[in-house]
Coordinates of N, CA and C in Angstrom, one line a residue:
M20 N -21.5 -40.7 60.3 CA -22.1 -39.4 60.3 C -21.2 -38.3 60.9
E21 N -20.4 -38.7 61.9 CA -19.5 -37.8 62.5 C -18.4 -37.3 61.5
I22 N -18.0 -38.1 60.6 CA -17.0 -37.7 59.6 C -17.6 -36.7 58.7
T23 N -18.8 -36.9 58.3 CA -19.5 -35.9 57.4 C -19.6 -34.5 58.1
N24 N -20.0 -34.5 59.4 CA -20.1 -33.3 60.1 C -18.7 -32.6 60.3
F25 N -17.7 -33.5 60.5 CA -16.3 -32.9 60.6 C -15.9 -32.3 59.3
I26 N -16.1 -33.0 58.2 CA -15.7 -32.4 56.9 C -16.5 -31.1 56.6
A27 N -17.8 -31.1 56.9 CA -18.6 -29.9 56.6 C -18.1 -28.7 57.5
L28 N -17.8 -29.0 58.7 CA -17.3 -28.0 59.6 C -15.9 -27.5 59.1
S29 N -15.1 -28.4 58.7 CA -13.7 -28.1 58.2 C -13.8 -27.2 57.0
V30 N -14.7 -27.5 56.1 CA -14.9 -26.7 54.9 C -15.4 -25.3 55.2
I31 N -16.3 -25.2 56.2 CA -16.8 -23.9 56.6 C -15.7 -23.0 57.3
V32 N -14.8 -23.7 58.1 CA -13.7 -22.9 58.8 C -12.7 -22.5 57.7
V33 N -12.4 -23.4 56.8 CA -11.4 -23.0 55.8 C -11.9 -21.9 54.9
A34 N -13.2 -21.9 54.5 CA -13.8 -20.9 53.7 C -13.8 -19.5 54.5
A35 N -14.1 -19.6 55.8 CA -14.1 -18.3 56.5 C -12.7 -17.8 56.7
L36 N -11.7 -18.6 56.9 CA -10.3 -18.1 57.0 C -9.9 -17.6 55.6
G37 N -10.2 -18.3 54.6 CA -9.9 -17.8 53.2 C -10.4 -16.4 52.9
I38 N -11.7 -16.2 53.3 CA -12.3 -14.9 53.0 C -11.7 -13.9 53.9
G39 N -11.4 -14.2 55.2 CA -10.7 -13.2 56.0 C -9.4 -12.8 55.6
V40 N -8.5 -13.8 55.2 CA -7.2 -13.5 54.7 C -7.2 -12.8 53.4
G41 N -8.2 -13.1 52.5 CA -8.3 -12.4 51.3 C -8.7 -11.0 51.5
T42 N -9.6 -10.7 52.4 CA -10.0 -9.4 52.7 C -8.9 -8.5 53.2
M43 N -8.1 -9.1 54.2 CA -7.0 -8.4 54.7 C -5.9 -8.1 53.7
T44 N -5.7 -9.0 52.8 CA -4.7 -8.9 51.8 C -5.1 -7.7 50.8
W45 N -6.4 -7.8 50.4 CA -6.9 -6.7 49.6 C -6.8 -5.3 50.2
A46 N -7.1 -5.3 51.5 CA -7.1 -4.0 52.2 C -5.7 -3.5 52.3
Y47 N -4.7 -4.4 52.4 CA -3.3 -3.9 52.6 C -2.7 -3.6 51.2
F48 N -2.8 -4.5 50.3 CA -2.2 -4.4 49.0 C -3.0 -3.8 47.9
G49 N -4.3 -3.9 48.0 CA -5.2 -3.5 47.0 C -5.6 -2.1 47.0
K50 N -6.7 -1.8 46.3 CA -7.1 -0.4 46.2 C -7.6 0.1 47.6
G51 N -8.0 -0.8 48.5 CA -8.4 -0.3 49.8 C -7.3 0.4 50.6
S52 N -6.1 0.2 50.2 CA -5.0 0.8 51.0 C -4.5 2.1 50.3
I53 N -5.2 2.5 49.2 CA -4.7 3.7 48.5 C -5.8 4.7 48.6
S54 N -5.4 5.9 48.9 CA -6.3 7.1 48.9 C -5.5 8.2 48.2
V55 N -5.7 8.4 46.9 CA -4.9 9.3 46.2 C -5.3 10.8 46.5
L56 N -4.4 11.3 47.4 CA -4.6 12.7 47.8 C -3.8 13.6 46.9
F57 N -2.6 13.1 46.4 CA -1.7 13.9 45.6 C -1.5 13.2 44.3
K58 N -2.1 13.7 43.2 CA -2.2 13.1 41.9 C -0.8 13.2 41.2
E59 N -0.1 14.2 41.4 CA 1.2 14.4 40.7 C 2.4 14.5 41.6
P60 N 3.5 14.0 41.2 CA 4.7 14.1 42.0 C 5.4 15.5 41.8
I61 N 6.4 15.7 42.6 CA 7.2 16.9 42.4 C 8.2 16.6 41.3
L62 N 8.1 17.3 40.2 CA 9.0 16.9 39.0 C 10.3 17.6 39.0
N63 N 10.5 18.6 39.9 CA 11.8 19.3 40.0 C 12.9 18.2 40.4
S64 N 13.9 18.1 39.5 CA 14.9 17.1 39.8 C 16.0 17.7 40.8
P65 N 16.4 17.0 41.8 CA 17.4 17.5 42.7 C 18.7 17.6 42.0
D66 N 19.6 18.4 42.6 CA 21.0 18.4 42.1 C 21.8 17.2 42.6
F67 N 21.9 16.2 41.7 CA 22.6 15.0 42.0 C 24.1 15.2 41.9
P68 N 24.9 14.8 42.9 CA 26.3 15.0 42.7 C 26.9 14.1 41.6
A69 N 28.0 14.5 41.0 CA 28.6 13.7 39.9 C 29.4 12.6 40.5
T70 N 28.8 11.7 41.2 CA 29.4 10.5 41.7 C 28.6 9.3 41.3
D71 N 29.1 8.1 41.7 CA 28.4 6.9 41.4 C 27.1 6.9 42.1
A72 N 27.1 7.3 43.4 CA 25.9 7.3 44.2 C 24.9 8.3 43.6
G73 N 25.4 9.5 43.1 CA 24.6 10.5 42.5 C 23.9 9.9 41.3
S74 N 24.7 9.2 40.5 CA 24.1 8.6 39.2 C 23.0 7.6 39.6
K75 N 23.3 6.7 40.6 CA 22.3 5.7 41.0 C 21.1 6.4 41.5
A76 N 21.2 7.4 42.4 CA 20.1 8.1 43.0 C 19.3 8.8 41.9
A77 N 19.9 9.3 40.8 CA 19.2 10.0 39.7 C 18.3 9.0 39.0
V78 N 18.9 7.8 38.8 CA 18.1 6.7 38.1 C 16.9 6.3 39.0
Y79 N 17.2 6.1 40.3 CA 16.1 5.7 41.2 C 15.0 6.8 41.2
F80 N 15.4 8.0 41.3 CA 14.5 9.1 41.3 C 13.6 9.1 40.1
Q81 N 14.2 9.0 38.9 CA 13.4 8.9 37.7 C 12.4 7.7 37.6
Q82 N 12.9 6.6 38.1 CA 12.1 5.4 38.2 C 10.9 5.6 39.2
G83 N 11.2 6.3 40.3 CA 10.1 6.6 41.2 C 9.1 7.6 40.6
I84 N 9.5 8.6 39.9 CA 8.6 9.5 39.2 C 7.7 8.7 38.2
E85 N 8.3 7.8 37.5 CA 7.5 7.0 36.5 C 6.5 6.1 37.2
A86 N 6.9 5.5 38.3 CA 6.0 4.6 39.0 C 4.9 5.4 39.6
Y87 N 5.2 6.6 40.2 CA 4.2 7.5 40.7 C 3.2 7.9 39.7
Q88 N 3.7 8.3 38.5 CA 2.8 8.8 37.5 C 1.9 7.6 36.9
S89 N 2.4 6.4 37.0 CA 1.5 5.3 36.6 C 0.6 4.7 37.7
G90 N 0.7 5.3 38.9 CA -0.1 4.9 40.0 C 0.4 3.7 40.8
D91 N 1.6 3.3 40.6 CA 2.2 2.2 41.3 C 3.0 2.8 42.5
Y92 N 2.2 3.2 43.5 CA 2.8 3.9 44.6 C 3.8 3.1 45.5
R93 N 3.6 1.8 45.6 CA 4.5 1.0 46.3 C 5.8 0.9 45.6
K94 N 5.8 0.8 44.3 CA 7.1 0.7 43.6 C 7.8 2.1 43.7
A95 N 7.0 3.2 43.6 CA 7.5 4.5 43.7 C 8.2 4.7 45.1
Q96 N 7.5 4.2 46.1 CA 8.1 4.3 47.5 C 9.4 3.6 47.5
D97 N 9.5 2.4 46.9 CA 10.8 1.6 46.9 C 11.9 2.4 46.2
K98 N 11.5 3.0 45.0 CA 12.5 3.7 44.2 C 13.0 4.9 45.0
F99 N 12.1 5.7 45.5 CA 12.5 6.9 46.3 C 13.4 6.5 47.5
T100 N 13.0 5.4 48.2 CA 13.8 5.0 49.3 C 15.2 4.6 48.8
S101 N 15.3 3.9 47.7 CA 16.6 3.5 47.2 C 17.4 4.8 46.8
A102 N 16.8 5.8 46.3 CA 17.5 7.0 46.0 C 18.1 7.6 47.3
L103 N 17.3 7.6 48.4 CA 17.7 8.2 49.6 C 18.8 7.3 50.3
E104 N 18.8 6.1 50.0 CA 19.9 5.2 50.6 C 21.2 5.6 49.9
E105 N 21.1 6.1 48.7 CA 22.4 6.5 48.0 C 22.8 7.9 48.5
I106 N 21.8 8.8 48.6 CA 22.1 10.2 49.0 C 21.0 10.6 49.9
S107 N 21.2 10.9 51.1 CA 20.1 11.1 52.1 C 19.8 12.6 52.3
T108 N 20.2 13.5 51.4 CA 20.0 14.9 51.6 C 19.2 15.5 50.4
L109 N 18.4 14.7 49.8 CA 17.6 15.2 48.6 C 16.2 15.6 48.9
A110 N 16.0 16.9 49.0 CA 14.7 17.3 49.5 C 13.5 16.9 48.6
E111 N 13.8 16.9 47.3 CA 12.7 16.5 46.3 C 12.3 15.0 46.5
V112 N 13.3 14.2 46.8 CA 13.0 12.8 47.0 C 12.2 12.6 48.2
Y113 N 12.6 13.2 49.3 CA 11.8 13.2 50.6 C 10.4 13.7 50.3
H114 N 10.3 14.8 49.5 CA 9.0 15.4 49.2 C 8.1 14.4 48.5
N115 N 8.6 13.7 47.4 CA 7.9 12.8 46.7 C 7.5 11.5 47.5
R116 N 8.5 11.1 48.3 CA 8.2 9.9 49.1 C 7.1 10.2 50.1
G117 N 7.1 11.4 50.6 CA 6.0 11.9 51.5 C 4.7 11.8 50.8
L118 N 4.6 12.3 49.6 CA 3.4 12.3 48.8 C 2.9 10.8 48.6
V119 N 3.9 10.0 48.3 CA 3.6 8.5 48.1 C 3.0 7.9 49.4
F120 N 3.7 8.2 50.5 CA 3.1 7.7 51.8 C 1.7 8.2 52.0
A121 N 1.4 9.4 51.7 CA 0.1 9.9 51.9 C -0.9 9.2 51.0
N122 N -0.5 8.9 49.8 CA -1.4 8.2 48.9 C -1.6 6.7 49.3
L123 N -0.7 6.2 50.1 CA -0.8 4.8 50.6 C -1.4 4.8 52.0
R124 N -1.9 5.9 52.4 CA -2.6 6.1 53.7 C -1.6 5.9 54.9
S125 N -0.3 6.1 54.7 CA 0.6 6.1 55.8 C 1.0 7.5 56.2
D126 N 0.0 8.2 56.8 CA 0.1 9.6 57.1 C 1.2 10.0 58.0
G127 N 1.5 9.1 59.0 CA 2.7 9.4 59.9 C 4.0 9.5 59.2
E128 N 4.2 8.5 58.3 CA 5.4 8.5 57.5 C 5.4 9.7 56.5
A129 N 4.2 10.0 56.0 CA 4.1 11.1 55.1 C 4.5 12.4 55.7
V130 N 4.0 12.7 56.9 CA 4.3 13.9 57.6 C 5.8 14.0 57.9
A131 N 6.4 12.8 58.4 CA 7.8 12.8 58.7 C 8.7 13.2 57.5
D132 N 8.3 12.6 56.3 CA 9.1 12.9 55.1 C 8.9 14.3 54.6
L133 N 7.7 14.8 54.7 CA 7.4 16.2 54.3 C 8.2 17.2 55.2
I134 N 8.2 16.9 56.5 CA 8.9 17.8 57.4 C 10.4 17.7 57.1
R135 N 11.0 16.5 56.8 CA 12.4 16.4 56.5 C 12.7 17.2 55.2
A136 N 11.8 17.1 54.2 CA 11.9 17.8 52.9 C 11.9 19.3 53.2
S137 N 11.0 19.8 54.1 CA 11.0 21.2 54.3 C 12.3 21.7 55.0
E138 N 12.8 20.9 55.9 CA 14.1 21.3 56.5 C 15.2 21.4 55.4
L139 N 15.2 20.5 54.5 CA 16.2 20.5 53.4 C 16.0 21.7 52.5
Y140 N 14.7 22.0 52.2 CA 14.4 23.1 51.3 C 14.8 24.4 52.1
Q141 N 14.6 24.4 53.4 CA 15.0 25.6 54.2 C 16.5 25.9 54.0
Q142 N 17.3 24.8 54.1 CA 18.7 24.9 53.9 C 19.1 25.5 52.5
Q143 N 18.2 25.1 51.5 CA 18.5 25.6 50.1 C 17.9 27.0 49.9
G144 N 17.1 27.5 50.9 CA 16.4 28.8 50.7 C 15.3 28.7 49.7
N145 N 14.7 27.6 49.5 CA 13.6 27.4 48.5 C 12.3 27.6 49.1
E146 N 11.9 28.9 49.2 CA 10.6 29.3 49.8 C 9.4 28.7 49.1
S147 N 9.4 28.7 47.8 CA 8.2 28.2 47.1 C 8.0 26.7 47.4
A148 N 9.0 25.9 47.5 CA 8.9 24.5 47.8 C 8.3 24.4 49.3
I149 N 8.8 25.2 50.2 CA 8.3 25.2 51.5 C 6.8 25.5 51.5
D150 N 6.4 26.5 50.7 CA 4.9 26.8 50.6 C 4.2 25.6 50.1
T151 N 4.7 24.8 49.2 CA 4.1 23.6 48.6 C 3.9 22.6 49.7
I152 N 5.0 22.4 50.5 CA 4.9 21.5 51.7 C 3.8 21.9 52.6
K153 N 3.7 23.2 52.9 CA 2.7 23.6 53.8 C 1.3 23.2 53.3
Q154 N 1.1 23.4 52.0 CA -0.2 23.0 51.4 C -0.4 21.5 51.5
N155 N 0.7 20.7 51.2 CA 0.5 19.3 51.4 C 0.2 18.9 52.8
L156 N 0.8 19.5 53.8 CA 0.5 19.2 55.2 C -0.9 19.6 55.5
A157 N -1.4 20.7 55.0 CA -2.8 21.1 55.2 C -3.8 20.2 54.6
A158 N -3.5 19.6 53.4 CA -4.3 18.6 52.8 C -4.4 17.3 53.7
L159 N -3.3 16.9 54.2 CA -3.3 15.8 55.1 C -4.1 16.0 56.3
K160 N -3.9 17.2 56.9 CA -4.7 17.5 58.1 C -6.2 17.5 57.8
Q161 N -6.6 18.1 56.7 CA -8.0 18.1 56.3 C -8.5 16.7 56.1
R162 N -7.8 15.8 55.5 CA -8.2 14.5 55.3 C -8.4 13.8 56.7
K163 N -7.5 14.0 57.6 CA -7.6 13.4 58.9 C -8.8 13.9 59.6
L164 N -9.1 15.2 59.5 CA -10.3 15.8 60.2 C -11.6 15.2 59.6
E165 N -11.6 15.0 58.3 CA -12.7 14.4 57.6 C -13.0 13.0 58.1
R166 N -11.9 12.2 58.2 CA -12.0 10.9 58.7 C -12.6 10.8 60.1
E167 N -12.0 11.7 60.9 CA -12.5 11.8 62.3 C -14.0 12.2 62.4
N168 N -14.4 13.1 61.6 CA -15.8 13.6 61.5 C -16.7 12.4 61.0
N169 N -16.2 11.7 60.0 CA -17.0 10.6 59.5 C -17.2 9.5 60.6
K170 N -16.2 9.2 61.4 CA -16.3 8.2 62.5 C -17.2 8.7 63.6
A171 N -17.2 10.0 63.8 CA -18.1 10.6 64.9 C -19.5 10.6 64.5
I172 N -19.9 10.5 63.3 CA -21.3 10.5 62.9 C -21.9 9.1 63.0
P173 N -22.9 9.0 63.9 CA -23.4 7.6 64.1 C -24.2 7.2 62.9
A174 N -24.0 5.9 62.6 CA -24.8 5.3 61.4 C -26.3 5.2 61.8
G175 N -27.1 5.6 60.9 CA -28.4 5.5 61.4 C -29.4 5.6 60.3

């Protein structure tokens, strides 16, 4: 009788662990980790230098745009990061990666990348891009306020 109880208890524990791990995996990798705030990437292509690194960065940038447009934000994040590893001064790449981070609910990283993009746009004298960054940051702030307000409302 004790073996039957042990087996039943083991099955229950394994099932509970499986459900817990499955739920956490879905929350991190699945749709639970995505909140599409920015539907479209910044399509303006940076001025890539005529070097091997510039060529690689251009390919990664285009692959990031394609992944973004297809909704594969994790792949887009990887491609934009690869572009920045080749050339670290590309405002449009930081801008797009910031939008990707926002869509993946990584708001801290999103803000950091958007601020870096705005600094680079400032160096370029690109005021319209800076205005777009301000709008992006305002949208992030609004989402944060809505989340805080939703948490403050007691369920009832």
